[in-house]
Structure formats: C-alpha cells, structure tokens
Amino acid sequence: MSNHSVVHIEIPANDPAVAGKFYADLFDWKIQVDPSFDYHMFQAEPGPGGGFVKVGGEGDYKVGEVLIYVSSDDIDATLAKAESLGAKTLVSRTEIPHTGWFAIFADPSGNRIALYKSVSQ
C-alpha cells in the first residue's frame, strides 16, 4: 500500500516563466523547463517539487487553485474509494508518457486533488 505522500504541486501562473523566476529568486528553488510541454518545474529541497502551469490552459487552471499530487499505487482503486466517500472524478487515470499516470478528483468540498503513480512505482 502506498504511503500517499505529497509528490508534486502545481501552482497556476499567468506566465509560468515569470513565476519560476520569482520563486527561484525568492526561495532559491532550482527551475527546469521541459520544452516539449513548455512546463516550468521547480525543486524545493527537501520537500516535493512541482511546476508552474498556465492559467486558463488545457487543464482549466485558475489563480489560487494550487493542485497537489498524492502518490497512489493503484489510481483506479483510490478514485473508487474517494468516490465512495463523496468525491467526484474529474480526470480519469491518464498516462504521462515516459513518466507515469495521474488522475484528478474533487473532494466533497470541491477541492481538486490529483493522484500520481510513477512508472518506477
């Protein structure tokens, strides 16, 4: 069974490059850009890293709606359990090529939470 630790955080930004520079300057976070997705990632040692996502982009991201990713050994089983507790699946298990899988659900209060399973899990 997974320890369900927080493994990734996404922070919506109007301009992910500008946001990345701000947090790099403020907290000395290391920033990497994945050019295939124009995804600006940060590493916040020793905690989990994350990325800056474009507001209004493909994932319908909005400022103020930080998305945390929680580790799951079995995303489908975790989604089923979440639904049995009153959650609603927003994005079913979806592959991230060469990386892993994710899904997103809304908890009973409407907060979006993502699940993640790495290809190495």
mmCIF file with all atom_site columns, C-alpha atoms in Angstrom:
data_model
loop_
_atom_site.group_PDB
_atom_site.id
_atom_site.type_symbol
_atom_site.label_atom_id
_atom_site.label_alt_id
_atom_site.label_comp_id
_atom_site.label_asym_id
_atom_site.label_entity_id
_atom_site.label_seq_id
_atom_site.pdbx_PDB_ins_code
_atom_site.Cartn_x
_atom_site.Cartn_y
_atom_site.Cartn_z
_atom_site.occupancy
_atom_site.B_iso_or_equiv
_atom_site.pdbx_formal_charge
_atom_site.auth_seq_id
_atom_site.auth_comp_id
_atom_site.auth_asym_id
_atom_site.auth_atom_id
_atom_site.pdbx_PDB_model_num
ATOM 1   C CA . MET A 1 1   ? 0.000   0.000  0.000   1.00 0.00 ? 1   MET A CA 1
ATOM 2   C CA . SER A 1 2   ? 1.238   3.461  -0.872  1.00 0.00 ? 2   SER A CA 1
ATOM 3   C CA . ASN A 1 3   ? 2.187   5.905  1.835   1.00 0.00 ? 3   ASN A CA 1
ATOM 4   C CA . HIS A 1 4   ? 0.093   8.527  -0.005  1.00 0.00 ? 4   HIS A CA 1
ATOM 5   C CA . SER A 1 5   ? 2.740   11.238 0.381   1.00 0.00 ? 5   SER A CA 1
ATOM 6   C CA . VAL A 1 6   ? 2.547   14.556 -1.447  1.00 0.00 ? 6   VAL A CA 1
ATOM 7   C CA . VAL A 1 7   ? 4.761   14.099 -4.509  1.00 0.00 ? 7   VAL A CA 1
ATOM 8   C CA . HIS A 1 8   ? 4.121   17.157 -6.709  1.00 0.00 ? 8   HIS A CA 1
ATOM 9   C CA . ILE A 1 9   ? 2.488   20.581 -6.512  1.00 0.00 ? 9   ILE A CA 1
ATOM 10  C CA . GLU A 1 10  ? 1.215   22.703 -9.413  1.00 0.00 ? 10  GLU A CA 1
ATOM 11  C CA . ILE A 1 11  ? 0.947   26.456 -8.987  1.00 0.00 ? 11  ILE A CA 1
ATOM 12  C CA . PRO A 1 12  ? -1.150  28.297 -11.603 1.00 0.00 ? 12  PRO A CA 1
ATOM 13  C CA . ALA A 1 13  ? 0.506   31.368 -13.119 1.00 0.00 ? 13  ALA A CA 1
ATOM 14  C CA . ASN A 1 14  ? -0.360  33.856 -15.842 1.00 0.00 ? 14  ASN A CA 1
ATOM 15  C CA . ASP A 1 15  ? 3.223   33.472 -17.101 1.00 0.00 ? 15  ASP A CA 1
ATOM 16  C CA . PRO A 1 16  ? 4.947   30.280 -15.844 1.00 0.00 ? 16  PRO A CA 1
ATOM 17  C CA . ALA A 1 17  ? 8.418   31.576 -16.803 1.00 0.00 ? 17  ALA A CA 1
ATOM 18  C CA . VAL A 1 18  ? 7.933   34.749 -14.753 1.00 0.00 ? 18  VAL A CA 1
ATOM 19  C CA . ALA A 1 19  ? 6.544   32.740 -11.832 1.00 0.00 ? 19  ALA A CA 1
ATOM 20  C CA . GLY A 1 20  ? 9.504   30.379 -11.997 1.00 0.00 ? 20  GLY A CA 1
ATOM 21  C CA . LYS A 1 21  ? 11.958  33.279 -11.862 1.00 0.00 ? 21  LYS A CA 1
ATOM 22  C CA . PHE A 1 22  ? 10.083  34.854 -8.934  1.00 0.00 ? 22  PHE A CA 1
ATOM 23  C CA . TYR A 1 23  ? 10.215  31.667 -6.825  1.00 0.00 ? 23  TYR A CA 1
ATOM 24  C CA . ALA A 1 24  ? 13.801  30.907 -7.860  1.00 0.00 ? 24  ALA A CA 1
ATOM 25  C CA . ASP A 1 25  ? 14.835  34.387 -6.716  1.00 0.00 ? 25  ASP A CA 1
ATOM 26  C CA . LEU A 1 26  ? 12.712  34.264 -3.560  1.00 0.00 ? 26  LEU A CA 1
ATOM 27  C CA . PHE A 1 27  ? 13.395  30.723 -2.310  1.00 0.00 ? 27  PHE A CA 1
ATOM 28  C CA . ASP A 1 28  ? 16.429  29.693 -4.395  1.00 0.00 ? 28  ASP A CA 1
ATOM 29  C CA . TRP A 1 29  ? 14.367  26.910 -5.995  1.00 0.00 ? 29  TRP A CA 1
ATOM 30  C CA . LYS A 1 30  ? 16.011  25.206 -8.943  1.00 0.00 ? 30  LYS A CA 1
ATOM 31  C CA . ILE A 1 31  ? 13.962  25.654 -12.135 1.00 0.00 ? 31  ILE A CA 1
ATOM 32  C CA . GLN A 1 32  ? 13.960  23.346 -15.158 1.00 0.00 ? 32  GLN A CA 1
ATOM 33  C CA . VAL A 1 33  ? 11.871  23.742 -18.305 1.00 0.00 ? 33  VAL A CA 1
ATOM 34  C CA . ASP A 1 34  ? 10.502  20.778 -20.227 1.00 0.00 ? 34  ASP A CA 1
ATOM 35  C CA . PRO A 1 35  ? 10.310  22.268 -23.732 1.00 0.00 ? 35  PRO A CA 1
ATOM 36  C CA . SER A 1 36  ? 8.043   19.516 -25.059 1.00 0.00 ? 36  SER A CA 1
ATOM 37  C CA . PHE A 1 37  ? 5.260   20.729 -22.722 1.00 0.00 ? 37  PHE A CA 1
ATOM 38  C CA . ASP A 1 38  ? 6.572   24.267 -22.008 1.00 0.00 ? 38  ASP A CA 1
ATOM 39  C CA . TYR A 1 39  ? 6.377   23.107 -18.395 1.00 0.00 ? 39  TYR A CA 1
ATOM 40  C CA . HIS A 1 40  ? 8.389   25.064 -15.825 1.00 0.00 ? 40  HIS A CA 1
ATOM 41  C CA . MET A 1 41  ? 9.300   22.720 -12.956 1.00 0.00 ? 41  MET A CA 1
ATOM 42  C CA . PHE A 1 42  ? 10.741  23.570 -9.547  1.00 0.00 ? 42  PHE A CA 1
ATOM 43  C CA . GLN A 1 43  ? 12.552  21.574 -6.911  1.00 0.00 ? 43  GLN A CA 1
ATOM 44  C CA . ALA A 1 44  ? 12.008  22.792 -3.347  1.00 0.00 ? 44  ALA A CA 1
ATOM 45  C CA . GLU A 1 45  ? 14.566  20.808 -1.315  1.00 0.00 ? 45  GLU A CA 1
ATOM 46  C CA . PRO A 1 46  ? 13.949  18.727 0.704   1.00 0.00 ? 46  PRO A CA 1
ATOM 47  C CA . GLY A 1 47  ? 10.221  18.689 0.001   1.00 0.00 ? 47  GLY A CA 1
ATOM 48  C CA . PRO A 1 48  ? 8.320   17.746 -3.115  1.00 0.00 ? 48  PRO A CA 1
ATOM 49  C CA . GLY A 1 49  ? 8.832   19.692 -6.279  1.00 0.00 ? 49  GLY A CA 1
ATOM 50  C CA . GLY A 1 50  ? 6.251   20.844 -8.714  1.00 0.00 ? 50  GLY A CA 1
ATOM 51  C CA . GLY A 1 51  ? 5.537   23.037 -11.672 1.00 0.00 ? 51  GLY A CA 1
ATOM 52  C CA . PHE A 1 52  ? 4.017   26.290 -12.796 1.00 0.00 ? 52  PHE A CA 1
ATOM 53  C CA . VAL A 1 53  ? 1.006   25.784 -15.065 1.00 0.00 ? 53  VAL A CA 1
ATOM 54  C CA . LYS A 1 54  ? -0.501  28.324 -17.442 1.00 0.00 ? 54  LYS A CA 1
ATOM 55  C CA . VAL A 1 55  ? -3.724  29.890 -16.157 1.00 0.00 ? 55  VAL A CA 1
ATOM 56  C CA . GLY A 1 56  ? -6.655  29.055 -18.432 1.00 0.00 ? 56  GLY A CA 1
ATOM 57  C CA . GLY A 1 57  ? -4.628  26.482 -20.315 1.00 0.00 ? 57  GLY A CA 1
ATOM 58  C CA . GLU A 1 58  ? -5.560  22.920 -21.160 1.00 0.00 ? 58  GLU A CA 1
ATOM 59  C CA . GLY A 1 59  ? -6.217  21.971 -17.512 1.00 0.00 ? 59  GLY A CA 1
ATOM 60  C CA . ASP A 1 60  ? -8.543  24.927 -16.840 1.00 0.00 ? 60  ASP A CA 1
ATOM 61  C CA . TYR A 1 61  ? -6.150  26.202 -14.166 1.00 0.00 ? 61  TYR A CA 1
ATOM 62  C CA . LYS A 1 62  ? -7.117  29.263 -12.147 1.00 0.00 ? 62  LYS A CA 1
ATOM 63  C CA . VAL A 1 63  ? -5.018  31.515 -9.914  1.00 0.00 ? 63  VAL A CA 1
ATOM 64  C CA . GLY A 1 64  ? -5.441  30.479 -6.287  1.00 0.00 ? 64  GLY A CA 1
ATOM 65  C CA . GLU A 1 65  ? -6.220  26.854 -7.121  1.00 0.00 ? 65  GLU A CA 1
ATOM 66  C CA . VAL A 1 66  ? -2.952  25.128 -6.253  1.00 0.00 ? 66  VAL A CA 1
ATOM 67  C CA . LEU A 1 67  ? -3.111  21.433 -7.165  1.00 0.00 ? 67  LEU A CA 1
ATOM 68  C CA . ILE A 1 68  ? -1.326  18.860 -5.021  1.00 0.00 ? 68  ILE A CA 1
ATOM 69  C CA . TYR A 1 69  ? -0.464  15.392 -6.303  1.00 0.00 ? 69  TYR A CA 1
ATOM 70  C CA . VAL A 1 70  ? -0.641  12.478 -3.868  1.00 0.00 ? 70  VAL A CA 1
ATOM 71  C CA . SER A 1 71  ? 1.150   9.184  -4.510  1.00 0.00 ? 71  SER A CA 1
ATOM 72  C CA . SER A 1 72  ? -1.042  6.143  -5.216  1.00 0.00 ? 72  SER A CA 1
ATOM 73  C CA . ASP A 1 73  ? -0.064  2.552  -6.014  1.00 0.00 ? 73  ASP A CA 1
ATOM 74  C CA . ASP A 1 74  ? -3.482  1.974  -7.617  1.00 0.00 ? 74  ASP A CA 1
ATOM 75  C CA . ILE A 1 75  ? -5.086  5.125  -9.020  1.00 0.00 ? 75  ILE A CA 1
ATOM 76  C CA . ASP A 1 76  ? -8.329  3.404  -10.053 1.00 0.00 ? 76  ASP A CA 1
ATOM 77  C CA . ALA A 1 77  ? -8.819  1.879  -6.579  1.00 0.00 ? 77  ALA A CA 1
ATOM 78  C CA . THR A 1 78  ? -8.035  5.208  -4.900  1.00 0.00 ? 78  THR A CA 1
ATOM 79  C CA . LEU A 1 79  ? -10.533 7.011  -7.174  1.00 0.00 ? 79  LEU A CA 1
ATOM 80  C CA . ALA A 1 80  ? -13.185 4.398  -6.365  1.00 0.00 ? 80  ALA A CA 1
ATOM 81  C CA . LYS A 1 81  ? -12.590 4.834  -2.650  1.00 0.00 ? 81  LYS A CA 1
ATOM 82  C CA . ALA A 1 82  ? -12.668 8.635  -2.991  1.00 0.00 ? 82  ALA A CA 1
ATOM 83  C CA . GLU A 1 83  ? -15.993 8.398  -4.850  1.00 0.00 ? 83  GLU A CA 1
ATOM 84  C CA . SER A 1 84  ? -17.404 6.098  -2.159  1.00 0.00 ? 84  SER A CA 1
ATOM 85  C CA . LEU A 1 85  ? -16.554 8.850  0.337   1.00 0.00 ? 85  LEU A CA 1
ATOM 86  C CA . GLY A 1 86  ? -18.345 11.548 -1.687  1.00 0.00 ? 86  GLY A CA 1
ATOM 87  C CA . ALA A 1 87  ? -15.686 12.706 -4.171  1.00 0.00 ? 87  ALA A CA 1
ATOM 88  C CA . LYS A 1 88  ? -16.211 13.150 -7.917  1.00 0.00 ? 88  LYS A CA 1
ATOM 89  C CA . THR A 1 89  ? -13.688 12.040 -10.526 1.00 0.00 ? 89  THR A CA 1
ATOM 90  C CA . LEU A 1 90  ? -12.785 14.951 -12.807 1.00 0.00 ? 90  LEU A CA 1
ATOM 91  C CA . VAL A 1 91  ? -9.997  13.318 -14.853 1.00 0.00 ? 91  VAL A CA 1
ATOM 92  C CA . SER A 1 92  ? -9.737  9.524  -15.055 1.00 0.00 ? 92  SER A CA 1
ATOM 93  C CA . ARG A 1 93  ? -6.356  7.795  -14.931 1.00 0.00 ? 93  ARG A CA 1
ATOM 94  C CA . THR A 1 94  ? -4.317  9.355  -17.735 1.00 0.00 ? 94  THR A CA 1
ATOM 95  C CA . GLU A 1 95  ? -0.831  8.469  -18.933 1.00 0.00 ? 95  GLU A CA 1
ATOM 96  C CA . ILE A 1 96  ? 2.029   10.958 -18.846 1.00 0.00 ? 96  ILE A CA 1
ATOM 97  C CA . PRO A 1 97  ? 4.349   9.456  -21.490 1.00 0.00 ? 97  PRO A CA 1
ATOM 98  C CA . HIS A 1 98  ? 7.586   8.031  -20.066 1.00 0.00 ? 98  HIS A CA 1
ATOM 99  C CA . THR A 1 99  ? 6.710   9.403  -16.603 1.00 0.00 ? 99  THR A CA 1
ATOM 100 C CA . GLY A 1 100 ? 3.639   7.747  -15.070 1.00 0.00 ? 100 GLY A CA 1
ATOM 101 C CA . TRP A 1 101 ? -0.102  8.268  -14.656 1.00 0.00 ? 101 TRP A CA 1
ATOM 102 C CA . PHE A 1 102 ? -2.330  10.823 -12.966 1.00 0.00 ? 102 PHE A CA 1
ATOM 103 C CA . ALA A 1 103 ? -5.987  11.435 -12.186 1.00 0.00 ? 103 ALA A CA 1
ATOM 104 C CA . ILE A 1 104 ? -7.870  14.330 -10.597 1.00 0.00 ? 104 ILE A CA 1
ATOM 105 C CA . PHE A 1 105 ? -10.872 14.266 -8.288  1.00 0.00 ? 105 PHE A CA 1
ATOM 106 C CA . ALA A 1 106 ? -12.897 16.873 -6.416  1.00 0.00 ? 106 ALA A CA 1
ATOM 107 C CA . ASP A 1 107 ? -13.324 16.195 -2.714  1.00 0.00 ? 107 ASP A CA 1
ATOM 108 C CA . PRO A 1 108 ? -16.778 16.677 -1.129  1.00 0.00 ? 108 PRO A CA 1
ATOM 109 C CA . SER A 1 109 ? -15.947 20.378 -0.578  1.00 0.00 ? 109 SER A CA 1
ATOM 110 C CA . GLY A 1 110 ? -14.978 20.854 -4.238  1.00 0.00 ? 110 GLY A CA 1
ATOM 111 C CA . ASN A 1 111 ? -11.183 20.999 -3.800  1.00 0.00 ? 111 ASN A CA 1
ATOM 112 C CA . ARG A 1 112 ? -9.265  19.442 -6.675  1.00 0.00 ? 112 ARG A CA 1
ATOM 113 C CA . ILE A 1 113 ? -6.693  16.805 -5.657  1.00 0.00 ? 113 ILE A CA 1
ATOM 114 C CA . ALA A 1 114 ? -4.538  14.801 -8.077  1.00 0.00 ? 114 ALA A CA 1
ATOM 115 C CA . LEU A 1 115 ? -3.250  11.260 -7.757  1.00 0.00 ? 115 LEU A CA 1
ATOM 116 C CA . TYR A 1 116 ? 0.057   10.165 -9.259  1.00 0.00 ? 116 TYR A CA 1
ATOM 117 C CA . LYS A 1 117 ? 1.811   6.881  -9.956  1.00 0.00 ? 117 LYS A CA 1
ATOM 118 C CA . SER A 1 118 ? 5.329   6.868  -11.362 1.00 0.00 ? 118 SER A CA 1
ATOM 119 C CA . VAL A 1 119 ? 6.450   4.346  -13.979 1.00 0.00 ? 119 VAL A CA 1
ATOM 120 C CA . SER A 1 120 ? 9.044   3.270  -11.396 1.00 0.00 ? 120 SER A CA 1
ATOM 121 C CA . GLN A 1 121 ? 6.438   2.554  -8.672  1.00 0.00 ? 121 GLN A CA 1
#
